[in-house]
Short mmCIF file of C-alpha atoms in Angstrom, two decimals:
data_model
loop_
_atom_site.label_atom_id
_atom_site.label_comp_id
_atom_site.label_asym_id
_atom_site.label_seq_id
_atom_site.Cartn_x
_atom_site.Cartn_y
_atom_site.Cartn_z
CA MET A 1 0.00 0.00 0.00
CA LEU A 2 2.80 2.37 0.93
CA GLY A 3 4.67 1.53 -2.29
CA GLN A 4 1.54 2.27 -4.38
CA ASN A 5 1.16 5.69 -2.72
CA GLU A 6 4.80 6.50 -3.42
CA GLN A 7 4.35 5.55 -7.08
CA ASN A 8 1.26 7.74 -7.40
CA MET A 9 3.06 10.66 -5.76
CA LYS A 10 6.04 10.18 -8.09
CA LYS A 11 3.75 10.22 -11.15
CA ARG A 12 2.05 13.40 -9.95
CA MET A 13 5.43 15.06 -9.37
CA GLU A 14 6.64 14.03 -12.84
CA GLY A 15 3.43 15.45 -14.34
CA ARG A 16 3.92 18.75 -12.51
CA VAL A 17 7.56 18.98 -13.62
CA ALA A 18 6.53 18.30 -17.24
CA ALA A 19 3.76 20.92 -17.04
CA ASN A 20 6.24 23.40 -15.57
CA LYS A 21 8.70 22.81 -18.43
CA ILE A 22 5.95 23.17 -21.06
CA SER A 23 4.75 26.41 -19.42
CA MET A 24 8.30 27.75 -19.31
CA VAL A 25 8.75 27.05 -23.03
CA LEU A 26 5.42 28.68 -23.92
CA PHE A 27 6.14 31.78 -21.84
CA GLY A 28 9.62 31.99 -23.34
CA LEU A 29 8.19 31.79 -26.86
CA ALA A 30 5.64 34.51 -26.07
CA THR A 31 8.42 36.76 -24.77
CA ALA A 32 10.58 36.00 -27.80
CA VAL A 33 7.76 36.90 -30.22
CA GLY A 34 7.27 40.25 -28.50
CA LEU A 35 11.00 41.00 -28.52
CA ILE A 36 11.37 40.00 -32.18
CA VAL A 37 8.52 42.29 -33.23
CA LEU A 38 10.03 45.13 -31.16
CA VAL A 39 13.49 44.63 -32.69
CA LEU A 40 12.04 44.54 -36.22
CA LEU A 41 10.08 47.73 -35.51
CA PHE A 42 13.19 49.52 -34.25
CA TYR A 43 15.22 48.25 -37.20
CA ARG A 44 12.60 49.47 -39.66
CA VAL A 45 12.40 52.91 -38.07
CA LEU A 46 16.17 53.31 -37.79
CA THR A 47 16.93 52.20 -41.34
CA GLN A 48 14.28 54.56 -42.70
CA GLY A 49 14.96 57.58 -40.54
CA VAL A 50 18.68 57.76 -39.85
CA GLY A 51 19.46 59.13 -43.32
CA TYR A 52 17.27 62.20 -42.74
CA LEU A 53 18.26 62.73 -39.12
CA SER A 54 20.43 65.84 -38.74
CA LEU A 55 20.69 69.11 -36.84
CA ASP A 56 18.93 70.90 -39.71
CA TYR A 57 16.07 68.43 -39.49
CA ILE A 58 15.68 69.14 -35.77
CA LEU A 59 15.86 72.94 -36.18
CA ASN A 60 13.80 73.35 -39.39
CA PHE A 61 10.09 74.04 -39.66
CA PRO A 62 7.82 71.94 -41.94
CA ALA A 63 8.43 72.45 -45.64
CA PRO A 64 6.83 71.29 -48.92
CA TYR A 65 9.96 69.32 -49.87
CA PRO A 66 11.30 66.31 -47.93
CA GLU A 67 14.91 67.47 -47.94
CA GLU A 68 13.91 70.80 -46.35
CA ALA A 69 11.32 69.51 -43.85
CA GLY A 70 11.99 69.63 -40.12
CA ILE A 71 10.30 68.79 -36.85
CA TYR A 72 11.23 71.84 -34.77
CA ALA A 73 7.67 73.14 -34.38
CA GLY A 74 6.40 69.72 -33.33
CA LEU A 75 9.31 69.14 -30.94
CA ILE A 76 8.82 72.43 -29.09
CA GLY A 77 5.03 72.01 -29.18
CA SER A 78 5.28 68.52 -27.65
CA ILE A 79 7.58 69.76 -24.87
CA PHE A 80 5.27 72.67 -24.01
CA LEU A 81 2.24 70.38 -24.15
CA MET A 82 3.84 67.81 -21.82
CA ILE A 83 4.69 70.55 -19.30
CA ILE A 84 1.03 71.63 -19.20
CA VAL A 85 -0.18 68.04 -19.02
CA ALA A 86 2.24 67.09 -16.23
CA VAL A 87 1.43 70.14 -14.11
CA PHE A 88 -2.35 69.75 -14.26
CA ALA A 89 -2.59 65.95 -14.30
CA ILE A 90 -0.07 65.19 -11.55
CA ILE A 91 -1.24 67.92 -9.16
CA ILE A 92 -4.96 67.16 -9.59
CA GLY A 93 -4.40 63.39 -9.71
CA VAL A 94 -2.32 63.23 -6.53
CA ALA A 95 -4.68 65.60 -4.70
CA THR A 96 -7.65 63.42 -5.71
CA ALA A 97 -5.89 60.26 -4.53
CA ILE A 98 -5.00 61.82 -1.17
CA TYR A 99 -8.59 62.93 -0.63
CA LEU A 100 -10.03 59.52 -1.52
CA GLU A 101 -7.55 57.61 0.66
CA GLU A 102 -7.10 59.94 3.64
CA TYR A 103 -10.13 62.22 3.92
CA ALA A 104 -13.15 60.77 2.09
CA PRO A 105 -15.63 58.77 4.20
CA GLN A 106 -15.50 55.05 3.49
CA ASN A 107 -18.96 54.42 2.10
CA ARG A 108 -20.68 53.24 -1.08
CA PHE A 109 -20.48 56.64 -2.76
CA THR A 110 -16.70 56.75 -2.32
CA ASP A 111 -16.44 53.20 -3.66
CA PHE A 112 -18.60 54.27 -6.62
CA ILE A 113 -16.18 57.12 -7.38
CA ARG A 114 -13.16 54.80 -7.13
CA VAL A 115 -14.69 52.25 -9.51
CA ASN A 116 -15.61 54.88 -12.08
CA ILE A 117 -12.15 56.44 -12.00
CA GLN A 118 -10.71 53.00 -12.78
CA ASN A 119 -13.23 52.61 -15.61
CA LEU A 120 -12.25 55.99 -17.07
CA ALA A 121 -8.68 54.73 -17.49
CA GLY A 122 -9.96 52.39 -20.21
CA VAL A 123 -12.07 54.90 -22.17
CA PRO A 124 -10.87 55.44 -25.80
CA SER A 125 -8.81 58.59 -26.27
CA ILE A 126 -11.15 59.95 -28.96
CA VAL A 127 -13.86 60.33 -26.29
CA PHE A 128 -11.60 62.62 -24.27
CA GLY A 129 -10.93 64.57 -27.47
CA LEU A 130 -14.66 65.17 -27.92
CA LEU A 131 -14.94 66.14 -24.25
CA GLY A 132 -12.09 68.64 -24.64
CA LEU A 133 -13.67 70.05 -27.81
CA THR A 134 -16.98 70.61 -26.02
CA PHE A 135 -15.65 72.11 -22.79
CA PHE A 136 -12.25 73.69 -23.39
CA VAL A 137 -12.58 74.76 -27.02
CA TYR A 138 -16.24 75.89 -27.10
CA MET A 139 -17.66 76.26 -23.58
CA PHE A 140 -14.60 77.94 -22.01
CA SER A 141 -13.71 79.65 -25.31
CA PHE A 142 -10.04 78.66 -25.25
CA GLY A 143 -10.21 77.92 -28.97
CA TYR A 144 -7.82 75.62 -30.82
CA THR A 145 -4.90 76.53 -28.60
CA LEU A 146 -2.07 74.96 -26.64
CA LEU A 147 -3.99 75.31 -23.37
CA ALA A 148 -7.04 73.47 -24.73
CA GLY A 149 -4.82 70.65 -26.02
CA GLY A 150 -2.90 70.40 -22.76
CA LEU A 151 -6.04 70.27 -20.62
CA THR A 152 -7.59 67.65 -22.91
CA MET A 153 -4.52 65.42 -22.64
CA ALA A 154 -4.44 65.99 -18.88
CA LEU A 155 -7.99 64.64 -18.69
CA LEU A 156 -6.90 61.64 -20.75
CA ILE A 157 -4.16 60.53 -18.35
CA LEU A 158 -5.75 61.77 -15.12
CA PRO A 159 -7.48 58.45 -14.24
CA VAL A 160 -4.20 56.53 -14.63
CA ILE A 161 -2.37 58.90 -12.29
CA VAL A 162 -5.21 58.86 -9.74
CA VAL A 163 -5.27 55.06 -9.60
CA ALA A 164 -1.46 54.81 -9.36
CA ALA A 165 -1.33 57.49 -6.66
CA GLN A 166 -4.08 55.76 -4.67
CA GLU A 167 -2.14 52.50 -4.71
CA ALA A 168 1.05 54.32 -3.71
CA VAL A 169 -0.60 56.14 -0.80
CA ARG A 170 -2.34 52.95 0.31
CA SER A 171 0.96 51.05 0.33
CA VAL A 172 2.56 53.36 2.93
CA PRO A 173 2.76 51.32 6.18
CA SER A 174 0.28 52.44 8.81
CA GLU A 175 3.03 52.17 11.45
CA ILE A 176 4.86 55.11 9.86
CA LYS A 177 1.74 57.28 9.99
CA GLU A 178 0.96 56.26 13.55
CA ALA A 179 4.51 57.14 14.60
CA SER A 180 4.05 60.59 13.05
CA TYR A 181 0.78 61.10 14.92
CA GLY A 182 2.50 59.91 18.11
CA MET A 183 5.11 62.65 17.69
CA GLY A 184 2.33 65.25 17.67
CA ALA A 185 2.07 65.86 13.93
CA SER A 186 -1.28 66.86 12.47
CA LYS A 187 -2.97 64.90 9.71
CA TRP A 188 -1.79 67.27 6.98
CA GLN A 189 1.76 67.35 8.37
CA THR A 190 1.78 63.54 8.32
CA ILE A 191 0.56 63.47 4.72
CA ALA A 192 2.98 66.14 3.50
CA ARG A 193 6.10 64.98 5.37
CA VAL A 194 5.61 61.22 5.67
CA VAL A 195 2.99 59.79 3.32
CA LEU A 196 3.78 61.77 0.15
CA PRO A 197 7.59 61.29 0.21
CA ALA A 198 7.12 57.57 0.81
CA ALA A 199 4.55 57.32 -1.99
CA ILE A 200 6.55 59.28 -4.59
CA PRO A 201 8.13 56.18 -6.25
CA GLY A 202 4.70 54.66 -6.93
CA ILE A 203 3.24 58.00 -8.03
CA LEU A 204 6.09 58.59 -10.46
CA THR A 205 5.72 55.10 -11.89
CA GLY A 206 2.11 55.88 -12.76
CA ALA A 207 3.10 59.32 -14.07
CA ILE A 208 5.75 57.77 -16.36
CA ILE A 209 3.20 55.37 -17.86
CA ALA A 210 0.59 58.13 -18.25
CA LEU A 211 2.90 60.72 -19.82
CA SER A 212 4.35 58.08 -22.15
CA ARG A 213 0.83 57.51 -23.43
CA ALA A 214 0.11 61.23 -23.73
CA ILE A 215 3.20 62.17 -25.76
CA GLY A 216 2.31 59.66 -28.47
CA GLU A 217 -1.42 60.42 -28.77
CA THR A 218 -2.79 61.93 -31.97
CA ALA A 219 -6.58 61.48 -32.11
CA PRO A 220 -7.59 63.80 -29.22
CA LEU A 221 -5.30 66.57 -30.47
CA ILE A 222 -6.71 66.38 -33.98
CA ILE A 223 -10.19 66.79 -32.47
CA VAL A 224 -9.18 69.88 -30.44
CA GLY A 225 -7.48 71.51 -33.42
CA ALA A 226 -3.72 70.93 -33.30
CA ALA A 227 -2.23 72.08 -36.60
CA THR A 228 -0.69 69.60 -39.03
CA ALA A 229 1.86 72.19 -40.17
CA ILE A 230 2.83 75.43 -38.47
CA TYR A 231 5.72 77.81 -39.09
CA THR A 232 5.92 79.59 -35.73
CA LEU A 233 6.50 78.50 -32.15
CA PRO A 234 3.79 78.91 -29.49
CA ASP A 235 4.52 82.09 -27.50
CA SER A 236 1.66 81.77 -25.01
CA LEU A 237 -0.86 79.29 -23.67
CA LEU A 238 -3.42 80.59 -26.18
CA ALA A 239 -1.18 80.20 -29.24
CA LYS A 240 -1.56 77.77 -32.12
CA TYR A 241 0.63 74.68 -31.94
CA THR A 242 1.47 71.30 -33.38
CA VAL A 243 3.06 68.18 -31.90
CA MET A 244 5.39 65.49 -33.20
CA PRO A 245 2.80 62.67 -33.58
CA ILE A 246 0.59 64.88 -35.77
CA GLN A 247 3.51 65.93 -37.96
CA ILE A 248 4.57 62.28 -38.31
CA TYR A 249 0.98 61.28 -39.12
CA ASN A 250 0.82 64.00 -41.78
CA TRP A 251 4.08 62.89 -43.40
CA THR A 252 3.12 59.21 -43.51
CA GLY A 253 -0.05 60.11 -45.39
CA ARG A 254 1.86 61.63 -48.34
CA PRO A 255 2.39 59.46 -51.42
CA GLN A 256 6.09 60.16 -52.08
CA GLU A 257 8.43 57.56 -50.61
CA GLU A 258 10.81 60.22 -49.26
CA TRP A 259 8.18 61.38 -46.77
CA GLN A 260 8.22 57.94 -45.14
CA TYR A 261 11.91 58.47 -44.36
CA VAL A 262 11.17 61.93 -42.98
CA ALA A 263 8.50 60.35 -40.74
CA GLY A 264 11.00 57.70 -39.63
CA ALA A 265 13.40 60.42 -38.49
CA GLY A 266 10.53 62.05 -36.60
CA ILE A 267 9.77 58.77 -34.82
CA ILE A 268 13.41 58.55 -33.71
CA ILE A 269 13.21 62.08 -32.23
CA LEU A 270 9.91 61.22 -30.52
CA LEU A 271 11.43 58.09 -28.97
CA ALA A 272 14.48 60.06 -27.83
CA VAL A 273 12.30 62.67 -26.08
CA LEU A 274 10.23 59.90 -24.50
CA LEU A 275 13.33 58.10 -23.19
CA LEU A 276 14.80 61.34 -21.83
CA MET A 277 11.54 62.21 -20.06
CA ASN A 278 11.25 58.73 -18.58
CA SER A 279 14.91 58.71 -17.50
CA ILE A 280 14.45 61.92 -15.50
CA ALA A 281 11.36 60.50 -13.80
CA VAL A 282 13.15 57.21 -13.04
CA LEU A 283 16.10 59.05 -11.46
CA ILE A 284 13.73 61.00 -9.19
CA ARG A 285 11.89 57.80 -8.30
CA ASN A 286 15.09 55.94 -7.46
CA LYS A 287 16.24 58.78 -5.23
CA TYR A 288 13.14 58.46 -3.06
CA GLN A 289 13.27 54.67 -3.13
CA ARG A 290 16.69 54.80 -1.51
CA ARG A 291 15.48 57.27 1.07
CA PHE A 292 12.42 55.29 2.14
#
């Protein structure tokens, strides 16, 4: 009887080991497929765009000829737009998360708000574009300006930042907060000097993901009137503007093959700006991770 049990246990163990090996192979193949597609995409972009990538390309405005076209207006417009988006989305998102986690009463209405904020994170971007067109462009009379575009994109990424900030604030150990209260600190002092610094790594992780989405979006900005070609830089929040994704989209729609190479160079610049922005955020996040 004992020998039969040992044999059955051995068979079950062998089956589990075999299933583990099969799963490992399948997961490895899935990862390899994703990496291969990513490498091919980078190779395609680099081989198309490197030939047109130069200082003149970065500093030139759009032009009717591929050899004279540049991405300067889109580059500066994207930087200005991301500054507006980051300021509004991060401040409002973190403030909302703090209220929901630290001040709001724990009842069904608060749970209803939390669930709907999570649902908003999955709404298609074109819906936020229509919302921005209705409120910021027409109702508030901002027009087709940089401010209207920035506020629209801030609405787009706001749910992601709120959810990430909630999780970050919730993950702060209660012992740390209780120690702060024990030292005589008020609730706001505890939030400002203990909770927020400890939650910054998680908040910045969500901000990185959200801003990475925002810098590559095209549909909402087309809805709220970003220009496809502009020959001046925005000099105020109410100025006309364009961004790199819209310029790239415009170039890829032209029939001449040379414009595809110009678009490839624009994608390289867009990726470089994205990596630089993310690197700065990661450095700030790592600093606070070491501290707490």
